[in-house]
């Protein structure tokens, strides 16, 4: 009796398996989400497929991680395709995709400047603070030495030095 109920209520039909397989293949990265969320959705689809008895190989799972990435991740995908068989594991691919995603986010954050509606606290901490210069006259650069004000000051010092020399030479002539 229990076996007949389990068979009737358990969703392990071929249609269900085909639907879950198609769902696994259709999982795509959607740009507002993070890479970790995308990989989590892919893992859930894989787990649902395995729950109905369809085994997913590690290679197939790793390939699926790389299949539906946006163009900005094409470079890392090509590098991961070149890994040897021992290095091409789902764990390794996942780790490298997340690190590349973080690198691209940090790069885009630096290009865009500060944004105050950012939700990722790690990226907030990674931003560089701009400290105001409290003593602007103390620090000199090569650019400062050629400014008009510096050139005028040098001219005035030169004129004063010439006047002092001429005054000193007139007064102490024997």
Coordinates of N, CA and C in Angstrom, one line a residue:
X1 N 0.8 -1.2 0.0 CA 0.0 0.0 0.0 C 0.9 1.3 0.0
X2 N 1.9 1.3 0.9 CA 2.7 2.5 0.9 C 3.5 2.7 -0.3
X3 N 3.9 1.6 -0.9 CA 4.7 1.6 -2.2 C 3.8 2.2 -3.3
X4 N 2.6 1.8 -3.4 CA 1.7 2.4 -4.4 C 1.5 3.9 -4.2
X5 N 1.3 4.3 -2.9 CA 1.2 5.7 -2.7 C 2.4 6.5 -3.0
X6 N 3.6 6.0 -2.7 CA 4.8 6.6 -3.0 C 5.0 6.8 -4.5
X7 N 4.7 5.7 -5.2 CA 4.8 5.8 -6.7 C 3.9 6.8 -7.3
X8 N 2.7 6.9 -6.7 CA 1.7 7.8 -7.3 C 2.0 9.3 -7.0
X9 N 2.6 9.5 -5.8 CA 2.8 10.9 -5.3 C 4.2 11.4 -5.6
X10 N 5.2 10.5 -5.8 CA 6.5 10.9 -6.0 C 6.7 11.5 -7.4
X11 N 7.3 12.7 -7.5 CA 7.4 13.3 -8.8 C 8.7 12.8 -9.5
X12 N 8.8 11.6 -9.9 CA 10.0 11.1 -10.6 C 9.6 10.6 -12.0
X13 N 8.7 11.2 -12.6 CA 8.3 10.7 -14.0 C 9.3 11.2 -15.0
X14 N 9.3 10.7 -16.2 CA 10.2 11.1 -17.2 C 9.9 12.6 -17.6
X15 N 8.7 13.0 -17.6 CA 8.4 14.4 -17.9 C 9.0 15.3 -16.9
X16 N 8.9 14.9 -15.6 CA 9.5 15.7 -14.5 C 11.0 15.8 -14.6
X17 N 11.6 14.6 -14.9 CA 13.1 14.6 -15.1 C 13.5 15.4 -16.3
X18 N 12.8 15.4 -17.4 CA 13.1 16.2 -18.6 C 12.9 17.7 -18.3
X19 N 11.9 18.0 -17.5 CA 11.7 19.4 -17.2 C 12.8 19.9 -16.3
X20 N 13.2 19.1 -15.3 CA 14.3 19.5 -14.4 C 15.7 19.6 -15.1
X21 N 15.8 18.7 -16.1 CA 17.1 18.8 -16.9 C 17.1 20.0 -17.8
X22 N 16.0 20.4 -18.4 CA 15.9 21.6 -19.1 C 16.1 22.9 -18.2
X23 N 15.5 22.8 -17.1 CA 15.7 23.9 -16.1 C 17.2 24.1 -15.7
X24 N 17.9 23.0 -15.5 CA 19.3 23.0 -15.2 C 20.1 23.6 -16.4
X25 N 19.7 23.3 -17.6 CA 20.5 23.8 -18.7 C 20.1 25.3 -19.0
X26 N 19.0 25.8 -18.5 CA 18.6 27.1 -18.8 C 19.0 28.1 -17.8
X27 N 19.6 27.7 -16.7 CA 20.0 28.6 -15.6 C 21.1 29.6 -16.2
X28 N 20.8 30.9 -16.2 CA 21.7 31.9 -16.8 C 22.0 32.9 -15.7
X29 N 23.2 33.5 -15.9 CA 23.6 34.6 -15.1 C 22.8 35.8 -15.4
X30 N 22.1 36.4 -14.5 CA 21.3 37.6 -14.7 C 22.0 38.8 -14.0
X31 N 22.4 39.8 -14.8 CA 23.4 40.8 -14.4 C 23.1 41.5 -13.0
X32 N 22.0 41.8 -12.5 CA 22.0 42.4 -11.2 C 22.4 41.5 -10.1
X33 N 22.4 40.2 -10.3 CA 22.7 39.2 -9.2 C 24.2 39.0 -9.2
X34 N 24.7 38.6 -8.0 CA 26.1 38.3 -7.9 C 26.4 36.9 -8.4
X35 N 27.7 36.7 -8.6 CA 28.2 35.4 -9.1 C 27.8 34.3 -8.2
X36 N 27.9 34.5 -6.9 CA 27.5 33.5 -5.9 C 26.1 33.1 -6.0
X37 N 25.2 34.1 -6.2 CA 23.8 33.8 -6.4 C 23.5 33.0 -7.6
X38 N 24.2 33.3 -8.7 CA 24.0 32.5 -9.9 C 24.5 31.1 -9.7
X39 N 25.6 30.9 -9.1 CA 26.1 29.6 -8.8 C 25.3 28.8 -7.8
X40 N 24.7 29.5 -6.9 CA 23.7 28.9 -6.0 C 22.5 28.4 -6.7
X41 N 21.9 29.2 -7.6 CA 20.8 28.8 -8.4 C 21.1 27.6 -9.2
X42 N 22.3 27.5 -9.8 CA 22.7 26.4 -10.6 C 22.8 25.1 -9.7
X43 N 23.4 25.3 -8.5 CA 23.5 24.2 -7.6 C 22.1 23.6 -7.2
X44 N 21.2 24.5 -7.0 CA 19.8 24.1 -6.6 C 19.2 23.3 -7.7
X45 N 19.4 23.8 -9.0 CA 18.8 23.0 -10.1 C 19.5 21.7 -10.2
X46 N 20.8 21.6 -10.0 CA 21.5 20.3 -10.0 C 21.0 19.4 -8.9
X47 N 20.8 19.9 -7.7 CA 20.3 19.1 -6.6 C 18.9 18.6 -6.9
X48 N 18.1 19.4 -7.4 CA 16.7 18.9 -7.8 C 16.7 17.8 -8.8
X49 N 17.6 17.9 -9.8 CA 17.8 16.9 -10.8 C 18.3 15.6 -10.2
X50 N 19.3 15.7 -9.3 CA 19.8 14.5 -8.7 C 18.8 13.9 -7.7
X51 N 17.9 14.7 -7.2 CA 16.9 14.1 -6.2 C 16.0 13.2 -6.9
X52 N 15.8 13.4 -8.3 CA 14.9 12.5 -9.0 C 15.7 11.3 -9.6
X53 N 17.0 11.2 -9.3 CA 17.7 10.1 -9.8 C 18.6 10.3 -11.0
X54 N 18.7 11.5 -11.5 CA 19.5 11.8 -12.7 C 20.9 12.3 -12.2
X55 N 21.9 11.6 -12.4 CA 23.2 11.9 -11.9 C 23.9 12.9 -12.9
X56 N 24.5 14.0 -12.3 CA 25.2 15.0 -13.1 C 26.7 14.8 -12.8
X57 N 27.4 14.6 -13.9 CA 28.9 14.5 -13.7 C 29.5 15.8 -13.3
X58 N 30.7 15.7 -12.7 CA 31.4 17.0 -12.3 C 31.8 17.8 -13.5
X59 N 32.2 17.2 -14.5 CA 32.6 17.9 -15.7 C 31.4 18.7 -16.3
X60 N 30.2 18.0 -16.4 CA 29.0 18.6 -16.9 C 28.6 19.8 -16.1
X61 N 28.7 19.6 -14.8 CA 28.4 20.7 -13.8 C 29.3 21.9 -14.0
X62 N 30.6 21.6 -14.1 CA 31.6 22.7 -14.3 C 31.4 23.4 -15.7
X63 N 31.1 22.6 -16.7 CA 30.8 23.2 -18.0 C 29.6 24.1 -18.0
X64 N 28.6 23.7 -17.2 CA 27.3 24.5 -17.1 C 27.6 25.8 -16.4
X65 N 28.5 25.8 -15.5 CA 28.9 27.0 -14.8 C 29.4 28.1 -15.8
X66 N 30.1 27.6 -16.8 CA 30.7 28.5 -17.8 C 29.8 28.8 -19.0
X67 N 28.8 28.0 -19.2 CA 28.0 28.2 -20.4 C 27.3 29.5 -20.6
X68 N 26.6 30.0 -19.6 CA 25.7 31.1 -19.7 C 26.2 32.4 -19.0
X69 N 27.5 32.6 -19.1 CA 28.1 33.8 -18.5 C 28.0 34.9 -19.5
X70 N 28.0 36.2 -19.0 CA 28.0 37.3 -19.9 C 29.4 37.5 -20.6
X71 N 29.5 38.3 -21.6 CA 30.7 38.5 -22.4 C 31.9 38.9 -21.5
X72 N 31.6 39.7 -20.5 CA 32.8 40.2 -19.7 C 33.5 39.1 -18.9
X73 N 32.9 37.9 -18.8 CA 33.6 36.8 -18.2 C 34.1 35.8 -19.2
X74 N 34.1 36.2 -20.5 CA 34.6 35.3 -21.5 C 36.1 34.9 -21.4
X75 N 36.9 35.9 -20.9 CA 38.3 35.7 -20.8 C 38.6 34.6 -19.7
X76 N 37.9 34.7 -18.6 CA 38.2 33.7 -17.5 C 37.6 32.4 -17.9
X77 N 36.5 32.4 -18.7 CA 35.9 31.1 -19.1 C 36.9 30.4 -20.0
X78 N 37.6 31.1 -20.9 CA 38.5 30.5 -21.8 C 39.7 29.9 -21.1
X79 N 40.2 30.7 -20.0 CA 41.3 30.2 -19.2 C 40.9 28.9 -18.5
X80 N 39.7 28.8 -18.0 CA 39.2 27.7 -17.3 C 39.0 26.5 -18.2
X81 N 38.6 26.7 -19.4 CA 38.5 25.6 -20.4 C 39.9 25.0 -20.7
X82 N 41.0 25.7 -20.5 CA 42.3 25.2 -20.8 C 42.9 24.4 -19.6
X83 N 42.2 24.4 -18.5 CA 42.8 23.6 -17.3 C 42.8 22.1 -17.6
X84 N 43.8 21.4 -17.0 CA 43.8 20.0 -17.2 C 42.7 19.3 -16.5
X85 N 42.5 18.0 -16.6 CA 41.4 17.3 -16.1 C 41.3 17.4 -14.6
X86 N 42.5 17.4 -13.9 CA 42.5 17.4 -12.5 C 42.1 18.8 -11.9
X87 N 42.4 19.8 -12.7 CA 42.1 21.2 -12.3 C 40.7 21.6 -12.6
X88 N 40.1 21.0 -13.6 CA 38.8 21.4 -14.0 C 37.7 20.7 -13.2
X89 N 37.5 21.2 -11.9 CA 36.6 20.6 -11.0 C 35.5 21.7 -10.7
X90 N 34.3 21.4 -10.3 CA 33.3 22.4 -10.0 C 33.8 23.3 -8.9
X91 N 34.5 22.8 -7.9 CA 35.0 23.7 -6.8 C 36.0 24.7 -7.3
X92 N 36.9 24.2 -8.1 CA 37.9 25.1 -8.7 C 37.3 26.2 -9.6
X93 N 36.4 25.8 -10.5 CA 35.7 26.7 -11.4 C 34.9 27.7 -10.6
X94 N 34.2 27.3 -9.6 CA 33.4 28.2 -8.7 C 34.3 29.2 -8.1
X95 N 35.4 28.8 -7.5 CA 36.3 29.7 -6.8 C 36.9 30.7 -7.7
X96 N 37.3 30.3 -8.9 CA 37.9 31.3 -9.9 C 36.8 32.2 -10.4
X97 N 35.6 31.7 -10.7 CA 34.6 32.6 -11.2 C 34.2 33.7 -10.1
X98 N 34.1 33.3 -8.9 CA 33.8 34.3 -7.8 C 34.9 35.3 -7.7
X99 N 36.1 34.8 -7.7 CA 37.3 35.8 -7.6 C 37.3 36.7 -8.8
X100 N 37.1 36.2 -10.0 CA 37.0 37.1 -11.2 C 35.9 38.1 -11.1
X101 N 34.7 37.6 -10.6 CA 33.6 38.5 -10.4 C 33.9 39.7 -9.5
X102 N 34.6 39.3 -8.3 CA 34.9 40.3 -7.4 C 36.0 41.3 -7.9
X103 N 36.9 40.8 -8.7 CA 37.9 41.7 -9.3 C 37.2 42.7 -10.3
X104 N 36.3 42.2 -11.1 CA 35.6 43.0 -12.1 C 34.8 44.1 -11.3
X105 N 34.1 43.7 -10.3 CA 33.3 44.6 -9.5 C 34.1 45.7 -8.9
X106 N 35.3 45.3 -8.3 CA 36.2 46.3 -7.7 C 36.7 47.2 -8.8
X107 N 37.1 46.7 -9.9 CA 37.5 47.5 -11.1 C 36.5 48.5 -11.5
X108 N 35.2 48.0 -11.6 CA 34.1 48.9 -12.0 C 33.8 49.9 -11.0
X109 N 34.0 49.6 -9.7 CA 33.7 50.5 -8.6 C 34.7 51.6 -8.6
X110 N 36.0 51.3 -8.9 CA 37.0 52.3 -8.9 C 36.8 53.3 -10.1
X111 N 36.3 52.7 -11.2 CA 36.1 53.6 -12.4 C 34.9 54.5 -12.2
X112 N 33.8 54.0 -11.6 CA 32.6 54.7 -11.4 C 32.7 55.8 -10.3
X113 N 33.6 55.6 -9.3 CA 33.7 56.5 -8.2 C 32.8 56.0 -7.1
X114 N 32.7 56.8 -6.0 CA 31.9 56.4 -4.9 C 30.4 56.3 -5.2
X115 N 29.8 55.3 -4.7 CA 28.3 55.1 -4.8 C 27.8 54.8 -3.4
X116 N 26.8 55.5 -2.9 CA 26.3 55.4 -1.6 C 25.2 54.4 -1.5
X117 N 24.7 53.8 -2.5 CA 23.6 52.8 -2.4 C 24.2 51.4 -2.6
X118 N 25.4 51.2 -2.4 CA 26.1 49.9 -2.5 C 25.7 49.1 -1.4
X119 N 25.4 47.8 -1.6 CA 25.0 46.9 -0.6 C 26.1 45.9 -0.2
X120 N 27.1 45.8 -1.0 CA 28.1 44.8 -0.7 C 29.2 45.5 0.3
X121 N 29.2 45.0 1.5 CA 30.1 45.7 2.5 C 31.5 45.4 2.2
X122 N 31.9 44.3 1.6 CA 33.3 44.1 1.2 C 33.8 45.1 0.2
X123 N 32.9 45.5 -0.7 CA 33.3 46.5 -1.7 C 33.4 47.9 -1.1
X124 N 32.5 48.1 -0.1 CA 32.5 49.4 0.6 C 33.9 49.6 1.4
X125 N 34.4 48.5 2.0 CA 35.6 48.6 2.7 C 36.8 48.7 1.8
X126 N 36.7 48.2 0.5 CA 37.8 48.2 -0.4 C 38.0 49.6 -1.0
X127 N 37.0 50.5 -0.9 CA 37.2 51.8 -1.5 C 38.3 52.6 -0.8
X128 N 39.0 53.4 -1.6 CA 40.0 54.2 -1.1 C 39.4 55.5 -0.5
X129 N 39.9 55.9 0.7 CA 39.5 57.1 1.3 C 40.3 58.2 0.8
X130 N 39.7 59.4 0.5 CA 40.4 60.5 0.1 C 40.6 61.4 1.3
X131 N 41.8 61.6 1.7 CA 42.1 62.4 2.9 C 42.4 63.8 2.4
X132 N 41.8 64.9 3.0 CA 42.1 66.2 2.5 C 43.5 66.6 3.0
X133 N 44.2 67.4 2.2 CA 45.5 67.9 2.6 C 45.3 69.1 3.5
X134 N 45.7 69.0 4.8 CA 45.5 70.1 5.7 C 46.7 71.1 5.5
X135 N 47.8 70.8 4.9 CA 48.9 71.7 4.8 C 49.3 71.7 3.3
X136 N 48.5 72.4 2.5 CA 48.8 72.3 1.0 C 50.2 72.9 0.7
X137 N 50.6 73.9 1.4 CA 51.9 74.6 1.1 C 53.1 73.8 1.4
X138 N 53.0 72.8 2.2 CA 54.2 72.1 2.7 C 54.7 71.1 1.7
X139 N 53.8 70.6 1.0 CA 54.1 69.5 0.0 C 54.4 70.2 -1.4
X140 N 55.6 70.0 -1.9 CA 55.9 70.5 -3.2 C 56.1 69.4 -4.2
X141 N 55.6 69.6 -5.4 CA 55.8 68.7 -6.4 C 56.6 69.4 -7.6
X142 N 56.9 68.6 -8.6 CA 57.6 69.2 -9.7 C 56.7 70.2 -10.4
X143 N 55.4 69.9 -10.4 CA 54.4 70.8 -11.0 C 54.4 72.2 -10.3
X144 N 54.5 72.2 -9.0 CA 54.4 73.4 -8.2 C 55.6 74.3 -8.6
X145 N 56.8 73.8 -8.9 CA 57.9 74.6 -9.1 C 57.8 75.5 -10.4
X146 N 56.9 75.2 -11.3 CA 56.8 75.9 -12.5 C 55.6 76.8 -12.6
X147 N 54.9 77.0 -11.5 CA 53.7 77.8 -11.5 C 54.1 79.3 -11.6
X148 N 53.1 80.1 -12.1 CA 53.4 81.5 -12.2 C 53.8 82.2 -10.9
X149 N 53.1 81.8 -9.9 CA 53.4 82.5 -8.6 C 54.8 82.2 -8.1
X150 N 55.2 80.9 -8.4 CA 56.6 80.6 -8.0 C 57.6 81.3 -8.9
X151 N 57.3 81.5 -10.2 CA 58.2 82.2 -11.1 C 58.3 83.7 -10.7
X152 N 57.2 84.3 -10.3 CA 57.2 85.7 -9.9 C 58.0 85.9 -8.6
X153 N 57.8 84.9 -7.7 CA 58.6 85.0 -6.4 C 60.1 84.9 -6.7
X154 N 60.4 84.0 -7.6 CA 61.9 83.8 -7.9 C 62.4 85.1 -8.5
X155 N 61.6 85.8 -9.4 CA 62.0 87.0 -10.0 C 62.2 88.1 -9.0
X156 N 61.3 88.2 -8.0 CA 61.4 89.2 -7.0 C 62.7 89.0 -6.1
X157 N 62.9 87.7 -5.8 CA 64.1 87.4 -5.0 C 65.4 87.8 -5.8
X158 N 65.4 87.5 -7.0 CA 66.5 87.8 -7.9 C 66.7 89.3 -8.0
X159 N 65.7 90.1 -8.1 CA 65.8 91.6 -8.1 C 66.4 92.1 -6.8
X160 N 65.9 91.6 -5.7 CA 66.3 92.0 -4.4 C 67.8 91.7 -4.2
X161 N 68.2 90.5 -4.7 CA 69.6 90.1 -4.6 C 70.5 91.1 -5.4
X162 N 70.1 91.5 -6.6 CA 70.8 92.4 -7.4 C 71.0 93.7 -6.7
X163 N 69.9 94.2 -6.1 CA 69.9 95.5 -5.5 C 70.8 95.5 -4.3
X164 N 70.8 94.4 -3.5 CA 71.7 94.3 -2.4 C 73.2 94.3 -2.8
X165 N 73.4 93.6 -3.9 CA 74.8 93.5 -4.4 C 75.3 94.9 -4.9
X166 N 74.4 95.6 -5.6 CA 74.8 96.9 -6.1 C 74.9 97.9 -4.9
X167 N 74.1 97.8 -3.9 CA 74.2 98.7 -2.8 C 75.5 98.4 -2.0
X168 N 75.7 97.2 -1.8 CA 76.9 96.8 -1.1 C 78.2 97.2 -1.8
X169 N 78.2 97.1 -3.1 CA 79.4 97.4 -3.9 C 79.6 98.9 -3.9
X170 N 78.6 99.8 -3.9 CA 78.7 101.2 -3.9 C 79.2 101.7 -2.5
X171 N 78.7 101.2 -1.5 CA 79.0 101.7 -0.1 C 80.4 101.3 0.3
X172 N 80.9 100.2 0.0 CA 82.2 99.7 0.5 C 83.3 99.8 -0.6
X173 N 83.2 100.7 -1.5 CA 84.3 100.9 -2.5 C 85.4 101.7 -1.9
X174 N 86.7 101.2 -1.9 CA 87.8 101.9 -1.3 C 88.3 103.1 -2.1

